[in-house]
PDB file of C-alpha atoms in Angstrom:
ATOM      1  CA  MET A   1      -0.112  -0.045  -0.089  1.00  0.00           C
ATOM      2  CA  ASN A   2       1.397   3.379  -0.975  1.00  0.00           C
ATOM      3  CA  PRO A   3       1.761   5.960   1.663  1.00  0.00           C
ATOM      4  CA  PRO A   4      -0.350   9.136   1.243  1.00  0.00           C
ATOM      5  CA  ALA A   5       1.224  11.708  -0.934  1.00  0.00           C
ATOM      6  CA  PHE A   6       1.490  15.395   0.422  1.00  0.00           C
ATOM      7  CA  LYS A   7       1.776  18.268  -1.790  1.00  0.00           C
ATOM      8  CA  ASP A   8       3.997  20.085   0.803  1.00  0.00           C
ATOM      9  CA  PRO A   9       6.606  18.083   2.805  1.00  0.00           C
ATOM     10  CA  GLY A  10       5.893  20.301   5.786  1.00  0.00           C
ATOM     11  CA  PHE A  11       2.447  18.829   5.897  1.00  0.00           C
ATOM     12  CA  GLU A  12       3.837  15.232   6.012  1.00  0.00           C
ATOM     13  CA  MET A  13       5.987  16.435   8.952  1.00  0.00           C
ATOM     14  CA  ALA A  14       2.950  17.958  10.723  1.00  0.00           C
ATOM     15  CA  VAL A  15       1.036  14.650  10.365  1.00  0.00           C
ATOM     16  CA  ARG A  16       4.043  12.658  11.753  1.00  0.00           C
ATOM     17  CA  LEU A  17       4.408  15.064  14.685  1.00  0.00           C
ATOM     18  CA  ARG A  18       0.606  14.567  15.301  1.00  0.00           C
ATOM     19  CA  LYS A  19       1.124  10.731  15.523  1.00  0.00           C
ATOM     20  CA  VAL A  20       3.610  11.254  18.308  1.00  0.00           C
ATOM     21  CA  ILE A  21       0.938  13.361  20.254  1.00  0.00           C
ATOM     22  CA  ASP A  22      -1.597  10.643  19.577  1.00  0.00           C
ATOM     23  CA  VAL A  23       0.592   7.860  20.933  1.00  0.00           C
ATOM     24  CA  ARG A  24       1.298   9.768  24.230  1.00  0.00           C
ATOM     25  CA  GLU A  25      -2.078  11.338  24.527  1.00  0.00           C
ATOM     26  CA  ASN A  26      -4.590   9.012  22.663  1.00  0.00           C
ATOM     27  CA  THR A  27      -7.519  10.412  24.597  1.00  0.00           C
ATOM     28  CA  LEU A  28      -6.961  13.879  22.993  1.00  0.00           C
ATOM     29  CA  ALA A  29      -7.243  12.537  19.466  1.00  0.00           C
ATOM     30  CA  GLY A  30     -10.829  13.762  19.098  1.00  0.00           C
ATOM     31  CA  HIS A  31     -10.127  17.126  20.772  1.00  0.00           C
ATOM     32  CA  LEU A  32      -7.298  17.775  18.276  1.00  0.00           C
ATOM     33  CA  ASP A  33      -9.312  16.928  15.340  1.00  0.00           C
ATOM     34  CA  ARG A  34     -12.125  19.183  16.493  1.00  0.00           C
ATOM     35  CA  VAL A  35      -9.819  21.995  17.113  1.00  0.00           C
ATOM     36  CA  ALA A  36      -8.457  21.753  13.644  1.00  0.00           C
ATOM     37  CA  ALA A  37     -12.077  21.650  12.283  1.00  0.00           C
ATOM     38  CA  TYR A  38     -13.151  24.634  14.232  1.00  0.00           C
ATOM     39  CA  SER A  39      -9.985  26.607  13.360  1.00  0.00           C
ATOM     40  CA  CYS A  40     -10.564  26.038   9.592  1.00  0.00           C
ATOM     41  CA  ALA A  41     -14.184  27.050  10.024  1.00  0.00           C
ATOM     42  CA  ILE A  42     -13.114  30.302  11.880  1.00  0.00           C
ATOM     43  CA  ALA A  43     -10.493  31.079   9.198  1.00  0.00           C
ATOM     44  CA  ARG A  44     -13.080  30.717   6.427  1.00  0.00           C
ATOM     45  CA  MET A  45     -15.510  33.020   8.496  1.00  0.00           C
ATOM     46  CA  LEU A  46     -12.793  35.635   8.322  1.00  0.00           C
ATOM     47  CA  GLY A  47     -12.271  35.391   4.646  1.00  0.00           C
ATOM     48  CA  LEU A  48      -8.662  34.097   5.050  1.00  0.00           C
ATOM     49  CA  PRO A  49      -7.198  32.349   1.753  1.00  0.00           C
ATOM     50  CA  GLU A  50      -7.739  28.632   1.361  1.00  0.00           C
ATOM     51  CA  ASP A  51      -3.850  28.041   1.677  1.00  0.00           C
ATOM     52  CA  MET A  52      -3.955  29.442   5.140  1.00  0.00           C
ATOM     53  CA  VAL A  53      -7.056  27.294   5.914  1.00  0.00           C
ATOM     54  CA  GLU A  54      -5.230  24.406   4.733  1.00  0.00           C
ATOM     55  CA  GLN A  55      -2.142  25.256   6.815  1.00  0.00           C
ATOM     56  CA  LEU A  56      -4.265  25.676   9.910  1.00  0.00           C
ATOM     57  CA  ASN A  57      -5.734  22.079   9.394  1.00  0.00           C
ATOM     58  CA  TYR A  58      -2.224  20.605   9.858  1.00  0.00           C
ATOM     59  CA  ALA A  59      -0.852  23.095  12.325  1.00  0.00           C
ATOM     60  CA  ALA A  60      -3.673  23.555  14.851  1.00  0.00           C
ATOM     61  CA  PRO A  61      -3.475  19.956  16.159  1.00  0.00           C
ATOM     62  CA  LEU A  62       0.051  20.613  17.286  1.00  0.00           C
ATOM     63  CA  HIS A  63      -0.815  23.445  19.600  1.00  0.00           C
ATOM     64  CA  ASP A  64      -0.254  21.498  22.700  1.00  0.00           C
ATOM     65  CA  ILE A  65       2.795  19.488  21.597  1.00  0.00           C
ATOM     66  CA  GLY A  66       4.883  20.929  24.340  1.00  0.00           C
ATOM     67  CA  LYS A  67       2.806  18.841  26.851  1.00  0.00           C
ATOM     68  CA  LEU A  68       4.715  15.701  25.474  1.00  0.00           C
ATOM     69  CA  LEU A  69       7.660  17.003  27.576  1.00  0.00           C
ATOM     70  CA  LEU A  70       5.644  17.436  30.922  1.00  0.00           C
ATOM     71  CA  ASP A  71       5.435  14.988  33.662  1.00  0.00           C
ATOM     72  CA  THR A  72       2.420  12.688  32.946  1.00  0.00           C
ATOM     73  CA  ALA A  73       1.371  12.970  36.745  1.00  0.00           C
ATOM     74  CA  ILE A  74       0.529  16.629  35.942  1.00  0.00           C
ATOM     75  CA  ILE A  75      -0.890  15.971  32.607  1.00  0.00           C
ATOM     76  CA  ASP A  76      -3.199  13.169  33.937  1.00  0.00           C
ATOM     77  CA  THR A  77      -4.153  14.915  37.251  1.00  0.00           C
ATOM     78  CA  PRO A  78      -7.883  14.114  37.587  1.00  0.00           C
ATOM     79  CA  THR A  79      -8.431  17.578  39.619  1.00  0.00           C
ATOM     80  CA  ARG A  80      -7.874  21.151  38.877  1.00  0.00           C
ATOM     81  CA  LEU A  81      -4.212  22.008  39.060  1.00  0.00           C
ATOM     82  CA  ASN A  82      -2.797  23.865  42.131  1.00  0.00           C
ATOM     83  CA  ARG A  83      -0.555  26.871  41.606  1.00  0.00           C
ATOM     84  CA  ARG A  84       2.575  24.896  41.274  1.00  0.00           C
ATOM     85  CA  GLU A  85       1.147  22.368  38.934  1.00  0.00           C
ATOM     86  CA  ARG A  86      -0.294  25.359  36.789  1.00  0.00           C
ATOM     87  CA  ALA A  87       3.043  27.005  36.585  1.00  0.00           C
ATOM     88  CA  VAL A  88       4.539  23.761  35.194  1.00  0.00           C
ATOM     89  CA  MET A  89       1.729  23.230  32.876  1.00  0.00           C
ATOM     90  CA  GLU A  90       2.006  26.777  31.408  1.00  0.00           C
ATOM     91  CA  THR A  91       5.641  25.960  30.134  1.00  0.00           C
ATOM     92  CA  HIS A  92       4.027  23.780  27.447  1.00  0.00           C
ATOM     93  CA  THR A  93       3.735  26.832  25.391  1.00  0.00           C
ATOM     94  CA  THR A  94       7.470  27.616  25.247  1.00  0.00           C
ATOM     95  CA  LEU A  95       8.319  23.959  25.197  1.00  0.00           C
ATOM     96  CA  GLY A  96       6.121  23.557  22.147  1.00  0.00           C
ATOM     97  CA  PHE A  97       7.754  26.465  20.462  1.00  0.00           C
ATOM     98  CA  ASP A  98      11.274  25.101  21.156  1.00  0.00           C
ATOM     99  CA  ILE A  99      10.267  21.745  19.355  1.00  0.00           C
ATOM    100  CA  LEU A 100       8.781  23.404  16.392  1.00  0.00           C
ATOM    101  CA  LYS A 101      10.946  26.642  15.959  1.00  0.00           C
ATOM    102  CA  ASP A 102      13.416  27.217  13.126  1.00  0.00           C
ATOM    103  CA  SER A 103      11.779  24.860  10.678  1.00  0.00           C
ATOM    104  CA  GLN A 104      12.053  25.557   6.912  1.00  0.00           C
ATOM    105  CA  TRP A 105       8.448  24.520   6.342  1.00  0.00           C
ATOM    106  CA  PRO A 106       5.883  27.259   6.621  1.00  0.00           C
ATOM    107  CA  VAL A 107       3.245  24.948   8.197  1.00  0.00           C
ATOM    108  CA  ILE A 108       5.601  24.028  11.022  1.00  0.00           C
ATOM    109  CA  GLN A 109       6.536  27.820  11.482  1.00  0.00           C
ATOM    110  CA  CYS A 110       2.815  28.394  11.693  1.00  0.00           C
ATOM    111  CA  ALA A 111       2.546  25.526  14.272  1.00  0.00           C
ATOM    112  CA  ALA A 112       5.372  27.168  16.257  1.00  0.00           C
ATOM    113  CA  ARG A 113       3.633  30.402  16.516  1.00  0.00           C
ATOM    114  CA  ILE A 114       0.537  28.480  17.600  1.00  0.00           C
ATOM    115  CA  ALA A 115       2.213  26.500  20.364  1.00  0.00           C
ATOM    116  CA  ARG A 116       3.688  29.526  21.792  1.00  0.00           C
ATOM    117  CA  SER A 117       0.935  32.098  21.651  1.00  0.00           C
ATOM    118  CA  HIS A 118      -2.468  30.233  21.920  1.00  0.00           C
ATOM    119  CA  HIS A 119      -2.649  31.143  25.617  1.00  0.00           C
ATOM    120  CA  GLU A 120      -2.016  34.856  24.995  1.00  0.00           C
ATOM    121  CA  ASN A 121      -4.999  36.946  25.884  1.00  0.00           C
ATOM    122  CA  TRP A 122      -6.482  39.949  23.744  1.00  0.00           C
ATOM    123  CA  ASP A 123      -5.978  42.220  27.007  1.00  0.00           C
ATOM    124  CA  GLY A 124      -2.396  41.186  27.550  1.00  0.00           C
ATOM    125  CA  SER A 125      -3.021  39.098  30.662  1.00  0.00           C
ATOM    126  CA  GLY A 126      -2.021  35.657  29.125  1.00  0.00           C
ATOM    127  CA  TYR A 127       1.190  33.792  28.922  1.00  0.00           C
ATOM    128  CA  PRO A 128       4.035  33.219  28.145  1.00  0.00           C
ATOM    129  CA  ASP A 129       4.834  36.660  26.674  1.00  0.00           C
ATOM    130  CA  GLY A 130       2.074  38.907  27.827  1.00  0.00           C
ATOM    131  CA  LEU A 131       1.188  39.839  24.185  1.00  0.00           C
ATOM    132  CA  ALA A 132      -1.998  41.927  23.474  1.00  0.00           C
ATOM    133  CA  GLY A 133      -4.286  42.536  20.627  1.00  0.00           C
ATOM    134  CA  THR A 134      -2.965  42.142  17.187  1.00  0.00           C
ATOM    135  CA  ASP A 135       0.617  41.424  18.455  1.00  0.00           C
ATOM    136  CA  ILE A 136      -0.581  37.952  19.128  1.00  0.00           C
ATOM    137  CA  PRO A 137      -0.301  35.959  15.856  1.00  0.00           C
ATOM    138  CA  LEU A 138      -3.692  35.578  14.028  1.00  0.00           C
ATOM    139  CA  GLU A 139      -3.172  31.724  13.714  1.00  0.00           C
ATOM    140  CA  ALA A 140      -2.917  31.708  17.624  1.00  0.00           C
ATOM    141  CA  ARG A 141      -5.914  33.877  18.201  1.00  0.00           C
ATOM    142  CA  ILE A 142      -7.978  31.524  15.884  1.00  0.00           C
ATOM    143  CA  VAL A 143      -6.898  28.352  17.597  1.00  0.00           C
ATOM    144  CA  ALA A 144      -7.442  29.840  21.135  1.00  0.00           C
ATOM    145  CA  VAL A 145     -11.077  30.166  20.367  1.00  0.00           C
ATOM    146  CA  ALA A 146     -11.350  26.868  18.791  1.00  0.00           C
ATOM    147  CA  ASP A 147      -9.498  25.189  21.693  1.00  0.00           C
ATOM    148  CA  VAL A 148     -11.696  26.860  24.228  1.00  0.00           C
ATOM    149  CA  TYR A 149     -14.861  26.233  22.533  1.00  0.00           C
ATOM    150  CA  ASP A 150     -14.261  22.458  22.346  1.00  0.00           C
ATOM    151  CA  ALA A 151     -12.856  22.204  25.826  1.00  0.00           C
ATOM    152  CA  LEU A 152     -15.947  23.838  27.333  1.00  0.00           C
ATOM    153  CA  LEU A 153     -18.118  21.543  25.405  1.00  0.00           C
ATOM    154  CA  SER A 154     -16.251  18.491  26.373  1.00  0.00           C
ATOM    155  CA  GLU A 155     -16.481  16.437  29.550  1.00  0.00           C
ATOM    156  CA  ARG A 156     -13.176  16.312  31.525  1.00  0.00           C
ATOM    157  CA  SER A 157     -12.117  14.278  34.624  1.00  0.00           C
ATOM    158  CA  TYR A 158     -12.641  17.620  36.663  1.00  0.00           C
ATOM    159  CA  LYS A 159     -15.615  19.093  34.867  1.00  0.00           C
ATOM    160  CA  ARG A 160     -18.915  18.148  33.111  1.00  0.00           C
ATOM    161  CA  ALA A 161     -19.527  19.176  29.532  1.00  0.00           C
ATOM    162  CA  TRP A 162     -21.008  22.624  29.299  1.00  0.00           C
ATOM    163  CA  THR A 163     -24.144  23.200  27.202  1.00  0.00           C
ATOM    164  CA  LEU A 164     -23.948  25.166  24.086  1.00  0.00           C
ATOM    165  CA  LYS A 165     -25.757  27.912  25.594  1.00  0.00           C
ATOM    166  CA  GLU A 166     -23.406  28.138  28.637  1.00  0.00           C
ATOM    167  CA  THR A 167     -20.409  27.790  26.255  1.00  0.00           C
ATOM    168  CA  LEU A 168     -21.427  30.628  23.979  1.00  0.00           C
ATOM    169  CA  GLY A 169     -22.193  32.823  27.039  1.00  0.00           C
ATOM    170  CA  GLU A 170     -18.694  32.222  28.327  1.00  0.00           C
ATOM    171  CA  ILE A 171     -17.050  32.937  24.962  1.00  0.00           C
ATOM    172  CA  GLN A 172     -19.290  36.107  24.570  1.00  0.00           C
ATOM    173  CA  ARG A 173     -18.108  37.267  28.142  1.00  0.00           C
ATOM    174  CA  LEU A 174     -14.356  36.683  27.211  1.00  0.00           C
ATOM    175  CA  LYS A 175     -14.715  38.853  24.061  1.00  0.00           C
ATOM    176  CA  GLY A 176     -12.052  41.533  24.217  1.00  0.00           C
ATOM    177  CA  ILE A 177     -10.668  40.026  27.355  1.00  0.00           C
ATOM    178  CA  LYS A 178      -9.290  36.702  26.263  1.00  0.00           C
ATOM    179  CA  PHE A 179     -10.395  36.649  22.513  1.00  0.00           C
ATOM    180  CA  ASP A 180     -10.114  38.817  19.402  1.00  0.00           C
ATOM    181  CA  PRO A 181     -13.458  40.812  19.299  1.00  0.00           C
ATOM    182  CA  GLU A 182     -13.555  40.570  15.513  1.00  0.00           C
ATOM    183  CA  ILE A 183     -13.059  36.741  15.550  1.00  0.00           C
ATOM    184  CA  ILE A 184     -15.891  36.424  18.218  1.00  0.00           C
ATOM    185  CA  ASP A 185     -18.260  38.658  16.230  1.00  0.00           C
ATOM    186  CA  GLN A 186     -17.743  36.417  13.305  1.00  0.00           C
ATOM    187  CA  PHE A 187     -17.768  33.265  15.247  1.00  0.00           C
ATOM    188  CA  LEU A 188     -21.127  33.907  16.935  1.00  0.00           C
ATOM    189  CA  LYS A 189     -22.599  35.114  13.608  1.00  0.00           C
ATOM    190  CA  HIS A 190     -21.556  31.942  11.822  1.00  0.00           C
ATOM    191  CA  LEU A 191     -21.388  29.438  14.571  1.00  0.00           C
ATOM    192  CA  PRO A 192     -19.819  26.153  13.575  1.00  0.00           C
ATOM    193  CA  GLU A 193     -22.013  23.259  14.586  1.00  0.00           C
ATOM    194  CA  PRO A 194     -20.514  21.397  17.614  1.00  0.00           C
ATOM    195  CA  ILE A 195     -18.737  18.188  16.583  1.00  0.00           C
ATOM    196  CA  ALA A 196     -19.786  15.233  18.797  1.00  0.00           C
ATOM    197  CA  SER A 197     -17.154  13.990  21.269  1.00  0.00           C
ATOM    198  CA  ALA A 198     -16.273  10.408  21.231  1.00  0.00           C
ATOM    199  CA  ALA A 199     -18.064   8.476  23.807  1.00  0.00           C
TER     200      ALA A 199
END
């Protein structure tokens, strides 16, 4: 059986990195697929070119690749993290960037920006760099919305799945605080249908 053909070698690299994440964090497979799908939907809502949409499809699933370098005891904690654990968890952004930086492939460069900046907040209160507004890479602003949207709708060991109404209320509340207001306006206007989580 012939392996799949990729028009861009960077896409193949992204897929192979994604497979590493799946081996370590197989319970996240559905989440990563949904974040990619929502990110592509948001990019289209914003009228971004199709080549950027395609790039997001491969880059978005790598947003948490830095977690591969963290202690599984923290990753698999069934309760909310304490302050020390949270500080360690926050390093996954810079660890992910270090894994992906300096690539010659644009899709991996995109993934590096996302990995580092998807926890930055529009008002500058995020991490790791305290970026604000449009200083946050657009790809990271898009993935931030997709990531939170799916996380709120999904059940976790420490929380129930939120209803769609609750989730949209929280996303609206975070407009201009955590999220880019323009992205949220388009997101709420052209809401992507929630993708069912695996049972």
